[in-house]
Coordinates of N, CA and C in Angstrom, one line a residue:
M1 N 47.1 1.0 -23.9 CA 47.8 0.5 -25.0 C 48.4 -0.9 -24.7
H2 N 48.1 -1.8 -25.6 CA 48.6 -3.2 -25.4 C 49.4 -3.6 -26.7
A3 N 50.4 -4.4 -26.5 CA 51.1 -5.0 -27.6 C 50.8 -6.6 -27.5
L4 N 50.4 -7.1 -28.6 CA 50.2 -8.5 -28.7 C 51.1 -9.2 -29.7
T5 N 51.6 -10.4 -29.3 CA 52.5 -11.2 -30.1 C 51.6 -12.0 -31.0
D6 N 52.2 -12.5 -32.1 CA 51.5 -13.4 -33.0 C 51.0 -14.7 -32.1
D7 N 51.9 -15.1 -31.3 CA 51.6 -16.3 -30.5 C 50.4 -16.1 -29.6
A8 N 50.4 -14.9 -29.0 CA 49.3 -14.6 -28.1 C 47.9 -14.6 -28.9
I9 N 47.9 -14.0 -30.0 CA 46.8 -13.9 -30.9 C 46.3 -15.3 -31.3
L10 N 47.3 -16.1 -31.6 CA 46.9 -17.5 -32.0 C 46.3 -18.3 -30.9
K11 N 46.7 -18.1 -29.6 CA 46.3 -18.9 -28.5 C 45.1 -18.4 -27.8
D12 N 44.8 -17.1 -27.9 CA 43.6 -16.5 -27.2 C 42.5 -16.0 -28.1
T13 N 41.4 -15.7 -27.6 CA 40.3 -15.1 -28.3 C 40.1 -13.7 -27.8
Y14 N 39.8 -12.8 -28.7 CA 39.7 -11.3 -28.3 C 38.3 -10.8 -28.8
K15 N 37.8 -9.9 -28.0 CA 36.6 -9.2 -28.4 C 36.7 -7.8 -28.0
T16 N 35.8 -7.0 -28.5 CA 35.7 -5.6 -28.1 C 34.2 -5.1 -28.2
E17 N 33.9 -4.2 -27.3 CA 32.6 -3.5 -27.3 C 32.6 -2.2 -28.1
A18 N 33.8 -1.9 -28.7 CA 33.9 -0.6 -29.4 C 33.0 -0.6 -30.6
N19 N 32.5 0.6 -30.9 CA 31.6 0.9 -32.1 C 32.4 1.2 -33.3
I20 N 33.7 1.7 -33.1 CA 34.5 2.1 -34.3 C 35.8 1.4 -34.1
I21 N 36.3 0.7 -35.1 CA 37.6 0.1 -35.1 C 38.5 0.8 -36.2
W22 N 39.6 1.4 -35.7 CA 40.5 2.0 -36.6 C 41.6 1.1 -36.9
L23 N 41.9 0.8 -38.2 CA 43.0 0.0 -38.6 C 44.0 1.0 -39.2
V24 N 45.2 1.2 -38.5 CA 46.1 2.1 -39.0 C 47.5 1.4 -39.3
E25 N 48.2 2.0 -40.3 CA 49.4 1.3 -40.7 C 50.6 1.6 -39.8
N26 N 50.7 2.8 -39.3 CA 51.9 3.2 -38.5 C 51.7 3.4 -37.1
R27 N 52.8 3.0 -36.3 CA 52.8 3.2 -34.9 C 52.6 4.7 -34.4
A28 N 53.1 5.6 -35.2 CA 53.0 7.0 -34.9 C 51.6 7.4 -34.8
I29 N 50.7 6.9 -35.6 CA 49.3 7.2 -35.5 C 48.7 6.6 -34.3
L30 N 49.0 5.3 -34.0 CA 48.5 4.7 -32.9 C 48.9 5.4 -31.6
T31 N 50.1 5.8 -31.4 CA 50.6 6.5 -30.2 C 50.0 7.8 -30.1
R32 N 49.8 8.5 -31.2 CA 49.2 9.9 -31.2 C 47.7 9.8 -30.7
M33 N 47.0 8.9 -31.3 CA 45.5 8.7 -31.0 C 45.4 8.2 -29.6
A34 N 46.2 7.3 -29.2 CA 46.1 6.7 -27.8 C 46.3 7.8 -26.7
K35 N 46.9 8.9 -27.0 CA 47.0 10.0 -26.0 C 45.7 10.7 -25.8
E36 N 44.8 10.5 -26.7 CA 43.5 11.3 -26.7 C 42.4 10.3 -26.1
T37 N 42.6 10.0 -24.8 CA 41.7 9.1 -24.1 C 40.2 9.5 -24.1
N38 N 40.0 10.9 -24.0 CA 38.6 11.4 -24.0 C 38.0 11.1 -25.4
F39 N 38.7 11.3 -26.5 CA 38.2 11.0 -27.8 C 37.9 9.5 -27.9
L40 N 38.8 8.7 -27.4 CA 38.6 7.2 -27.6 C 37.3 6.8 -26.8
Q41 N 37.1 7.3 -25.6 CA 36.0 7.0 -24.8 C 34.7 7.5 -25.4
L42 N 34.7 8.8 -25.8 CA 33.5 9.4 -26.4 C 33.1 8.7 -27.6
T43 N 34.0 8.3 -28.5 CA 33.6 7.7 -29.7 C 33.5 6.2 -29.6
N44 N 34.0 5.6 -28.5 CA 34.0 4.2 -28.3 C 34.8 3.6 -29.4
S45 N 36.1 4.1 -29.5 CA 36.9 3.6 -30.6 C 38.0 2.6 -30.0
F46 N 38.4 1.8 -30.9 CA 39.5 0.8 -30.7 C 40.5 1.0 -31.9
I47 N 41.7 1.1 -31.6 CA 42.7 1.4 -32.6 C 43.6 0.2 -32.7
L48 N 43.8 -0.4 -33.9 CA 44.7 -1.5 -34.1 C 45.8 -1.1 -35.1
C49 N 47.0 -1.1 -34.7 CA 48.1 -0.8 -35.6 C 48.6 -2.0 -36.3
L50 N 48.6 -2.0 -37.6 CA 49.0 -3.1 -38.4 C 50.5 -3.1 -38.6
D51 N 51.2 -2.0 -38.4 CA 52.6 -1.9 -38.5 C 53.2 -2.6 -39.7
G52 N 52.7 -2.2 -40.8 CA 53.2 -2.7 -42.1 C 52.2 -3.6 -42.7
Q53 N 52.6 -4.7 -43.4 CA 51.6 -5.5 -44.1 C 50.9 -6.4 -43.1
I54 N 49.6 -6.7 -43.5 CA 48.7 -7.5 -42.7 C 49.2 -9.0 -42.7
R55 N 49.5 -9.6 -41.5 CA 49.9 -10.9 -41.4 C 48.8 -11.8 -40.9
S56 N 49.0 -13.1 -40.9 CA 47.9 -14.0 -40.5 C 47.4 -13.7 -39.1
A57 N 48.2 -13.4 -38.2 CA 47.7 -13.0 -36.8 C 46.8 -11.8 -36.9
H58 N 47.2 -10.8 -37.7 CA 46.4 -9.7 -37.8 C 45.0 -10.1 -38.3
T59 N 45.0 -10.9 -39.3 CA 43.7 -11.4 -40.0 C 42.8 -12.0 -38.9
M60 N 43.4 -12.9 -38.1 CA 42.6 -13.6 -37.1 C 42.1 -12.6 -36.1
L61 N 42.9 -11.7 -35.7 CA 42.5 -10.7 -34.6 C 41.4 -9.8 -35.2
I62 N 41.5 -9.3 -36.4 CA 40.5 -8.4 -37.0 C 39.2 -9.1 -37.2
R63 N 39.3 -10.3 -37.6 CA 38.0 -11.1 -37.8 C 37.3 -11.4 -36.5
Q64 N 38.1 -11.6 -35.4 CA 37.5 -11.7 -34.1 C 36.9 -10.4 -33.6
L65 N 37.5 -9.3 -33.9 CA 37.1 -8.0 -33.3 C 35.9 -7.4 -34.1
V66 N 36.0 -7.5 -35.4 CA 35.0 -6.7 -36.3 C 33.8 -7.6 -36.5
T67 N 32.7 -7.1 -35.9 CA 31.5 -7.8 -36.1 C 30.5 -6.9 -36.8
T68 N 30.0 -5.9 -36.2 CA 29.1 -4.9 -36.8 C 29.6 -3.5 -36.7
Q69 N 30.8 -3.3 -36.3 CA 31.3 -2.0 -36.1 C 31.6 -1.3 -37.5
T70 N 31.7 0.0 -37.4 CA 32.3 0.7 -38.5 C 33.8 0.6 -38.4
V71 N 34.4 0.4 -39.5 CA 35.9 0.3 -39.6 C 36.5 1.4 -40.3
I72 N 37.5 2.1 -39.8 CA 38.2 3.2 -40.5 C 39.6 2.7 -40.8
V73 N 39.9 2.7 -42.1 CA 41.2 2.2 -42.5 C 42.0 3.5 -42.9
W74 N 43.2 3.6 -42.2 CA 44.0 4.7 -42.4 C 45.5 4.3 -42.7
T75 N 45.9 4.4 -43.9 CA 47.3 3.8 -44.3 C 48.0 5.0 -45.0
D76 N 49.2 4.7 -45.3 CA 50.0 5.7 -46.1 C 49.4 5.7 -47.5
F77 N 49.6 6.8 -48.2 CA 49.0 7.0 -49.5 C 50.0 6.7 -50.6
D78 N 50.3 5.4 -50.6 CA 51.2 4.8 -51.5 C 50.8 3.4 -51.9
V79 N 51.5 2.7 -52.8 CA 51.1 1.4 -53.2 C 51.0 0.4 -52.1
A80 N 52.0 0.4 -51.2 CA 52.0 -0.5 -50.0 C 50.8 -0.2 -49.1
G81 N 50.5 1.1 -48.9 CA 49.3 1.5 -48.1 C 48.0 1.0 -48.8
L82 N 48.0 1.1 -50.1 CA 46.8 0.5 -50.8 C 46.6 -1.0 -50.7
T83 N 47.7 -1.7 -50.7 CA 47.7 -3.1 -50.5 C 47.2 -3.5 -49.1
I84 N 47.6 -2.8 -48.1 CA 47.1 -3.0 -46.8 C 45.6 -2.7 -46.7
A85 N 45.2 -1.5 -47.3 CA 43.8 -1.2 -47.3 C 43.0 -2.2 -48.0
M86 N 43.4 -2.7 -49.1 CA 42.7 -3.7 -49.8 C 42.5 -5.0 -49.1
H87 N 43.6 -5.4 -48.4 CA 43.5 -6.6 -47.6 C 42.6 -6.4 -46.4
A88 N 42.6 -5.2 -45.8 CA 41.8 -5.0 -44.7 C 40.3 -5.0 -45.0
V89 N 40.0 -4.4 -46.2 CA 38.6 -4.4 -46.6 C 38.1 -5.8 -47.0
Q90 N 38.9 -6.6 -47.5 CA 38.6 -7.9 -47.9 C 38.2 -8.8 -46.7
M91 N 38.8 -8.5 -45.6 CA 38.5 -9.4 -44.4 C 37.4 -9.0 -43.5
I92 N 36.7 -7.8 -43.8 CA 35.6 -7.4 -43.0 C 34.3 -7.5 -43.8
N93 N 33.3 -7.6 -43.0 CA 31.9 -7.7 -43.6 C 31.0 -6.6 -43.0
T94 N 31.5 -5.4 -43.0 CA 30.8 -4.3 -42.4 C 31.2 -3.0 -43.1
S95 N 30.5 -1.9 -42.7 CA 30.8 -0.7 -43.4 C 32.2 -0.2 -43.0
Y96 N 32.8 0.5 -44.0 CA 34.2 1.0 -43.7 C 34.3 2.4 -44.4
K97 N 35.3 3.1 -43.9 CA 35.8 4.3 -44.5 C 37.3 4.3 -44.7
I98 N 37.8 4.8 -45.8 CA 39.2 4.8 -46.0 C 39.6 6.3 -45.9
I99 N 40.6 6.6 -45.1 CA 41.0 8.0 -45.0 C 42.0 8.3 -46.2
A100 N 41.8 9.5 -46.8 CA 42.6 9.9 -47.9 C 43.2 11.3 -47.5
R101 N 44.0 11.8 -48.4 CA 44.6 13.1 -48.2 C 43.5 14.2 -48.2
D102 N 43.8 15.3 -47.6 CA 43.0 16.5 -47.6 C 41.6 16.2 -47.0
N103 N 41.5 15.3 -46.0 CA 40.3 15.1 -45.3 C 39.2 14.4 -46.1
Q104 N 39.6 13.8 -47.2 CA 38.7 13.0 -48.0 C 38.6 11.6 -47.3
T105 N 37.4 11.0 -47.5 CA 37.2 9.7 -47.1 C 36.5 8.9 -48.3
F106 N 36.7 7.6 -48.3 CA 36.1 6.8 -49.4 C 35.4 5.6 -48.7
S107 N 34.3 5.2 -49.2 CA 33.6 4.0 -48.7 C 33.6 2.9 -49.8
D108 N 34.4 3.0 -50.8 CA 34.5 2.0 -51.9 C 35.9 1.9 -52.2
I109 N 36.5 0.7 -52.0 CA 37.9 0.5 -52.3 C 38.3 0.7 -53.7
E110 N 37.5 0.4 -54.6 CA 37.9 0.7 -56.1 C 37.9 2.1 -56.4
V111 N 37.0 2.9 -55.9 CA 37.1 4.3 -56.1 C 38.3 4.9 -55.4
Y112 N 38.6 4.5 -54.2 CA 39.8 4.9 -53.6 C 41.1 4.5 -54.4
K113 N 41.1 3.4 -54.9 CA 42.3 2.9 -55.7 C 42.5 3.8 -56.9
K114 N 41.4 4.2 -57.6 CA 41.5 5.0 -58.8 C 42.0 6.4 -58.4
W115 N 41.5 6.9 -57.3 CA 41.9 8.2 -56.8 C 43.4 8.2 -56.4
L116 N 43.7 7.1 -55.6 CA 45.1 7.1 -55.2 C 46.1 7.0 -56.3
F117 N 45.9 6.2 -57.3 CA 46.8 6.1 -58.4 C 47.0 7.5 -59.1
G118 N 45.9 8.3 -59.1 CA 46.1 9.6 -59.7 C 46.9 10.5 -58.7
E119 N 46.8 10.3 -57.4 CA 47.6 11.1 -56.5 C 49.1 10.7 -56.4
I120 N 49.3 9.3 -56.6 CA 50.7 8.9 -56.6 C 51.5 9.5 -57.7
E121 N 50.9 9.8 -58.8 CA 51.5 10.5 -59.9 C 52.1 11.8 -59.5
V122 N 51.4 12.5 -58.5 CA 51.8 13.8 -58.0 C 52.9 13.6 -57.0
A123 N 52.6 12.8 -55.9 CA 53.5 12.5 -54.9 C 52.9 11.5 -53.8
E124 N 53.7 10.6 -53.4 CA 53.2 9.7 -52.3 C 53.2 10.5 -51.1
H125 N 52.4 10.0 -50.1 CA 52.1 10.8 -48.9 C 52.0 9.8 -47.7
E126 N 52.7 10.2 -46.6 CA 52.7 9.4 -45.4 C 51.5 9.7 -44.5
Q127 N 51.1 8.8 -43.8 CA 50.0 9.1 -42.8 C 50.4 10.2 -41.8
E128 N 51.6 10.1 -41.4 CA 52.1 11.1 -40.4 C 52.0 12.6 -40.9
Q129 N 52.0 12.7 -42.2 CA 51.9 14.1 -42.8 C 50.4 14.6 -42.6
Q130 N 49.5 13.8 -42.3 CA 48.2 14.2 -42.0 C 47.7 13.6 -40.7
L131 N 48.5 13.8 -39.7 CA 48.2 13.2 -38.4 C 47.0 13.8 -37.8
G132 N 46.8 15.1 -37.9 CA 45.6 15.7 -37.4 C 45.4 15.7 -36.0
D133 N 44.1 15.9 -35.5 CA 43.8 16.0 -34.1 C 42.3 15.5 -34.0
V134 N 41.9 15.6 -32.8 CA 40.5 15.1 -32.4 C 39.5 15.7 -33.3
E135 N 39.5 17.0 -33.6 CA 38.6 17.7 -34.4 C 38.5 17.0 -35.8
Q136 N 39.7 16.8 -36.4 CA 39.7 16.2 -37.7 C 39.2 14.8 -37.7
W137 N 39.6 14.0 -36.7 CA 39.2 12.6 -36.5 C 37.7 12.5 -36.4
M138 N 37.0 13.4 -35.7 CA 35.6 13.4 -35.5 C 34.9 13.6 -36.8
K139 N 35.5 14.5 -37.7 CA 34.9 14.7 -39.0 C 34.9 13.4 -39.8
W140 N 35.9 12.6 -39.7 CA 36.1 11.3 -40.4 C 35.0 10.3 -39.9
I141 N 34.7 10.4 -38.7 CA 33.7 9.4 -38.1 C 32.3 9.7 -38.6
Q142 N 32.0 11.0 -38.8 CA 30.6 11.4 -39.1 C 30.2 11.0 -40.5

């Protein structure tokens, strides 16, 4: 696990050989997934924590890292999480999945947006409430 400052991102160039890039909103998800080193190696995954709203340094880093990989976007199930997911999807030119509640995934941001607004009426939902485990994460990849 590495932490990068905005300054480091602006000064250096980054790349990855990962096949799957996870963009997650919260550090709790990052630290939980980072413990599963076998999962990360087996799936050739790279996890990037956005830690709130996407800033210019995040944009630079994501654009450097994402080339042909599949991107999995996993944010809170609220308006702020939707904003992060929409910005993430806008900056990539590759296939993506958005993780939703109850193990649902979406590959279209507009369909996800409609679903999410229906869900927010019921109750907002934090990522950590659906932390899951390797078995669940593998289902999302497939």
